[in-house]
Each structure stands twice: as structure tokens, then as C-alpha cells.
Amino acid sequence: MHVNADLKVLYFGTPVVLISSRNADGTGNVAPMSSAWWLGQSAMLGMGNRSKTTENMLRERECVLNMVPSTMVDAVDLLAPLTGTDPVPERKAAKGYRFEADKFGAAGLTPQASEVVGAPRVLESPIQLECVVEQAHDFSGTSTAFEVRVVRAHIEERLLVPGTDYVDPVGWDPLIMKFCEFFGGAENLRPSTLASAWRMPHQGLVKAAAPIS
Ligand SMILES: Cc1cc2nc3c(=O)[nH]c(=O)nc-3n(C[C@H](O)[C@H](O)[C@H](O)COP(=O)(O)O)c2cc1C
């Protein structure tokens, strides 16, 4: 039986991204986010207007999307209470956020120069997507929806289907944020009709599914 509920949170489960941007003084900022969806070579990103990341992206029109495997969960959680905005906006301070100038250092992450954009990559991330901002839209008055286009993709070779430019879906175990909790452990459930329509090199995986060590 279904009941009507005034659902307080609609975070049903999305991969976590570490979004890096360049501060006005040339240093790097990095923040966890998960309001991201993808279409072709572009993504839509939802970022709160009180975040340093939003300020940086509106000014620089660039960012790097560093995809997060489940093994990087501790770094994500170390970043969770931090902001690069000083002073901390009142509403964020009330939630316990504190200012941190060196967020890479605070999370044990290493900034790595990008090839196309000014924002640094996160060295520890196995999939780094350099992006330019195509458009920025107001989203419900409190957030900005950024349309970004990937201009350079870097991926650890072990995550590619050998001899192709496709990510191996068995080897890639994304950190998932579901109702503010963290989940990992990618498991292939059944062969996919979509994968077969797209003629993916890994279609019909279930029998072969085994994580890459
Ligand atoms: C797992 C996780 C997912 C998050 N997703 C988002 C998001 O999609 N959009 C957003 O604006 N903030 C999101 N946040 C909160 C930001 O990380 C937070 O506002 C942070 O202070 C931003 O850093 P900045 O102010 O240095 O940019 C998320 C935080 C965590 C831990």
C-alpha cells in the first residue's frame, strides 16, 4: 500500500563528484557534490549560491569534475564540513561548516595541474573531466544550475575496456550518496537492453562480472 508522505529529502542516489575550481588568488578549491547528471559530452550541475565553488565557476567559467570511487569516501567526508568561503555564510555556520583555505590539504588530496583549464585536478581521482561552463541558470533562487561541457578527459588505463575508449562498468565502483549516506560496491544485476542498443563493448556482463583488482 502506498501512503502520501511529505518527503523531506529526494536524494535517491547519485555518484559523488569532487568538483575543483580556481580561487581568485590562483589557488585551488575542491568540494564534494552529487547533483550532477550527464548527457552526451555535457553535464548539468546543481550548486548552492553560498558555496565558493559557485563563486569561482561564475568568475572563471571552468571547473574539473573528479569522479570519486568508493575507496575515496574518507576524503569526501573530511571535506563535508568545510567551505572555501570566508567568512562562512550564516546559514552554513549554523550547520557547523567552517572555513578552510587549503581544502586539498585538509582532505589529504593532491592538486594536479590541468591541461586545458585553470582549475586543478584531484590527482587521486581515477577519472578527471576538465570542463568549461557553457551556461549558468538560476535554480529556485538559492542555487545555480551550471551547464558544463567536457573539454578533456583523463582516465586511469585500468578502468578502460582494453583497446577502447569505454569505461569498464565492472571496474568502476562509484561512491554513491543516498539520502546523505555513503554507499559503494558496484554489482551488475542483469544484462542491459540499453547497453545492447548502444553496442557497448561490455554488453551482457552478468556472467563475466568480476571486479578488477
Ligand atoms: C556527499 C556530498 C554531496 C554534496 N552535494 C552537493 C551538491 O550537489 N550541490 C551543492 O551545492 N552542495 C553539495 N554538497 C555540499 C557542499 O560540498 C558544501 O556546500 C561545501 O561547503 C561547498 O564547498 P565550497 O563552499 O568550498 O564550494 C555536498 C556535500 C557532500 C558531502
XYZ file of C-alpha atoms and ligand atoms in Angstrom:
244
model
C 0.000 0.000 0.000
C 1.276 3.455 -0.887
C 0.806 6.330 1.570
C 1.151 10.047 0.912
C 4.302 11.456 2.524
C 5.761 14.940 2.679
C 9.223 13.677 1.705
C 11.881 15.899 3.287
C 14.758 14.690 1.101
C 14.693 13.476 -2.511
C 18.298 12.269 -2.731
C 17.566 8.796 -4.129
C 21.197 8.037 -5.011
C 23.759 9.778 -7.204
C 27.515 9.405 -7.723
C 29.717 11.747 -5.723
C 31.903 14.168 -7.661
C 34.774 16.222 -6.279
C 34.438 19.499 -8.128
C 37.586 21.582 -8.259
C 37.738 25.234 -9.191
C 40.273 28.052 -9.190
C 40.122 30.712 -6.481
C 40.663 34.393 -7.344
C 44.217 34.201 -5.900
C 45.110 31.275 -8.186
C 44.915 28.561 -5.523
C 42.557 25.605 -5.892
C 39.281 24.799 -4.160
C 37.673 21.374 -4.040
C 34.208 20.377 -2.806
C 32.014 17.263 -2.815
C 28.832 17.484 -4.869
C 26.350 14.991 -6.209
C 23.620 16.947 -8.013
C 25.024 16.058 -11.425
C 23.517 14.461 -14.493
C 25.032 13.727 -17.856
C 24.006 13.958 -21.492
C 26.480 13.336 -24.296
C 29.677 15.244 -23.515
C 27.896 17.683 -21.192
C 26.659 17.723 -17.621
C 24.224 19.772 -15.547
C 25.473 20.603 -12.066
C 23.407 21.980 -9.197
C 25.449 24.128 -6.805
C 24.240 26.260 -3.901
C 24.799 30.003 -4.282
C 26.577 30.214 -0.916
C 29.417 27.956 -1.998
C 32.882 29.119 -3.001
C 32.642 26.734 -5.942
C 29.685 28.669 -7.409
C 31.515 31.991 -6.970
C 34.618 30.557 -8.656
C 32.706 28.969 -11.560
C 30.753 32.145 -12.322
C 34.032 34.097 -12.457
C 36.381 31.592 -14.144
C 33.793 29.714 -16.280
C 35.735 26.473 -15.724
C 35.970 23.543 -13.344
C 37.188 19.928 -13.126
C 34.806 17.081 -12.277
C 36.832 14.457 -10.417
C 34.825 11.245 -10.222
C 35.001 9.517 -6.842
C 35.449 5.750 -6.350
C 34.039 4.285 -3.135
C 37.604 3.919 -1.809
C 37.852 7.736 -1.530
C 34.954 8.034 0.924
C 37.135 9.257 3.821
C 38.460 12.217 1.821
C 34.911 13.167 0.848
C 33.769 13.070 4.457
C 36.746 15.175 5.604
C 35.639 17.841 3.097
C 31.976 17.633 4.117
C 32.049 20.305 6.895
C 34.366 22.710 5.036
C 33.887 25.724 2.779
C 36.346 27.923 0.950
C 34.184 30.972 1.701
C 35.468 33.341 4.393
C 33.557 34.411 6.419
C 31.335 31.340 6.462
C 27.778 32.319 5.401
C 25.467 32.455 8.440
C 23.188 29.582 7.355
C 26.225 27.340 6.720
C 27.888 28.328 10.010
C 24.680 27.285 11.789
C 25.060 23.831 10.221
C 28.631 23.565 11.548
C 30.585 24.450 8.399
C 33.992 26.046 8.899
C 36.330 27.931 6.605
C 39.365 26.105 5.226
C 41.739 27.807 2.814
C 43.600 24.589 1.897
C 40.825 22.082 1.306
C 43.070 19.778 -0.753
C 45.493 19.538 2.185
C 42.698 19.127 4.743
C 41.419 16.047 2.888
C 44.870 14.592 2.071
C 44.336 15.260 -1.638
C 46.898 16.455 -4.170
C 46.246 19.250 -6.671
C 47.438 18.362 -10.183
C 47.703 20.939 -12.989
C 45.047 20.573 -15.681
C 45.888 20.606 -19.381
C 43.162 22.906 -20.696
C 41.515 24.742 -17.803
C 42.945 26.771 -14.904
C 41.250 24.721 -12.176
C 43.436 21.938 -10.714
C 42.559 18.237 -10.951
C 42.489 15.873 -7.972
C 45.456 13.541 -8.534
C 43.881 10.707 -6.509
C 40.732 10.645 -8.667
C 40.941 7.983 -11.411
C 38.579 9.884 -13.741
C 39.127 13.626 -14.135
C 36.991 15.689 -16.513
C 38.158 19.200 -17.394
C 35.094 21.321 -18.164
C 34.066 24.754 -19.393
C 30.864 26.460 -18.268
C 28.511 26.943 -21.214
C 25.595 28.444 -19.295
C 24.569 29.250 -15.738
C 20.880 29.327 -14.805
C 19.156 30.395 -11.606
C 17.674 27.352 -9.834
C 14.899 28.078 -7.328
C 16.526 31.327 -6.217
C 19.063 29.600 -3.962
C 21.196 27.608 -6.362
C 22.786 27.749 -9.793
C 22.392 25.084 -12.468
C 25.618 25.016 -14.459
C 25.706 23.515 -17.925
C 29.290 22.371 -18.438
C 30.992 20.719 -21.397
C 33.852 18.241 -21.020
C 36.889 19.518 -22.934
C 39.476 16.954 -21.770
C 39.008 13.585 -20.046
C 41.754 11.786 -18.103
C 41.187 8.198 -17.005
C 43.337 5.542 -15.375
C 44.007 2.981 -18.088
C 42.938 0.035 -15.891
C 39.368 1.392 -15.955
C 39.057 1.213 -19.750
C 37.721 -1.776 -21.659
C 41.054 -2.824 -23.275
C 41.607 -1.260 -26.682
C 38.544 1.034 -26.446
C 37.522 4.458 -25.145
C 34.779 2.962 -22.951
C 34.812 2.798 -19.158
C 34.552 -0.770 -17.837
C 31.349 -0.712 -15.746
C 32.548 -3.614 -13.592
C 35.853 -1.968 -12.730
C 34.237 1.394 -11.912
C 32.785 1.418 -8.387
C 31.410 4.928 -7.813
C 30.804 6.350 -4.351
C 27.031 6.850 -4.154
C 25.364 9.419 -1.912
C 21.892 8.157 -0.991
C 19.802 10.185 1.490
C 23.059 11.793 2.729
C 24.712 8.395 3.485
C 27.563 6.814 1.517
C 27.303 3.564 -0.463
C 29.670 1.611 -2.721
C 30.111 -1.895 -4.073
C 29.019 -1.835 -7.688
C 27.251 -5.038 -8.682
C 25.986 -5.982 -12.137
C 22.352 -7.085 -11.802
C 21.376 -8.328 -15.286
C 22.240 -7.816 -18.955
C 21.065 -4.390 -20.125
C 18.890 -3.666 -23.164
C 20.299 -0.111 -23.313
C 23.876 -1.423 -23.415
C 22.971 -3.691 -26.278
C 21.205 -0.867 -28.191
C 24.324 1.274 -27.760
C 26.507 -1.654 -28.904
C 28.646 -1.235 -25.765
C 31.824 -3.354 -25.747
C 30.823 -4.744 -22.342
C 27.200 -5.717 -23.091
C 25.740 -8.832 -21.443
C 28.042 -8.619 -18.435
C 26.450 -10.678 -15.678
C 28.311 -13.941 -16.397
C 31.663 -12.228 -16.687
C 31.212 -9.767 -13.814
C 34.287 -9.714 -11.596
C 35.870 -6.597 -10.132
C 39.250 -5.510 -11.469
C 41.836 -5.892 -8.695
C 28.306 13.862 -0.482
C 28.042 15.324 -0.631
C 27.303 15.790 -1.707
C 27.042 17.150 -1.867
N 26.336 17.579 -2.961
C 26.180 18.903 -3.179
C 25.562 19.371 -4.371
O 25.180 18.599 -5.252
N 25.415 20.719 -4.535
C 25.856 21.608 -3.590
O 25.703 22.829 -3.772
N 26.464 21.183 -2.458
C 26.639 19.868 -2.244
N 27.282 19.443 -1.093
C 27.677 20.440 -0.082
C 28.976 21.189 -0.481
O 30.051 20.277 -0.532
C 29.226 22.286 0.561
O 28.289 23.336 0.371
C 30.629 22.855 0.546
O 30.767 23.753 1.616
C 30.990 23.543 -0.738
O 32.319 23.958 -0.634
P 32.764 25.400 -1.128
O 31.936 26.426 -0.363
O 34.222 25.490 -0.791
O 32.480 25.427 -2.589
C 27.530 18.090 -0.904
C 28.274 17.610 0.174
C 28.529 16.253 0.308
C 29.369 15.795 1.482
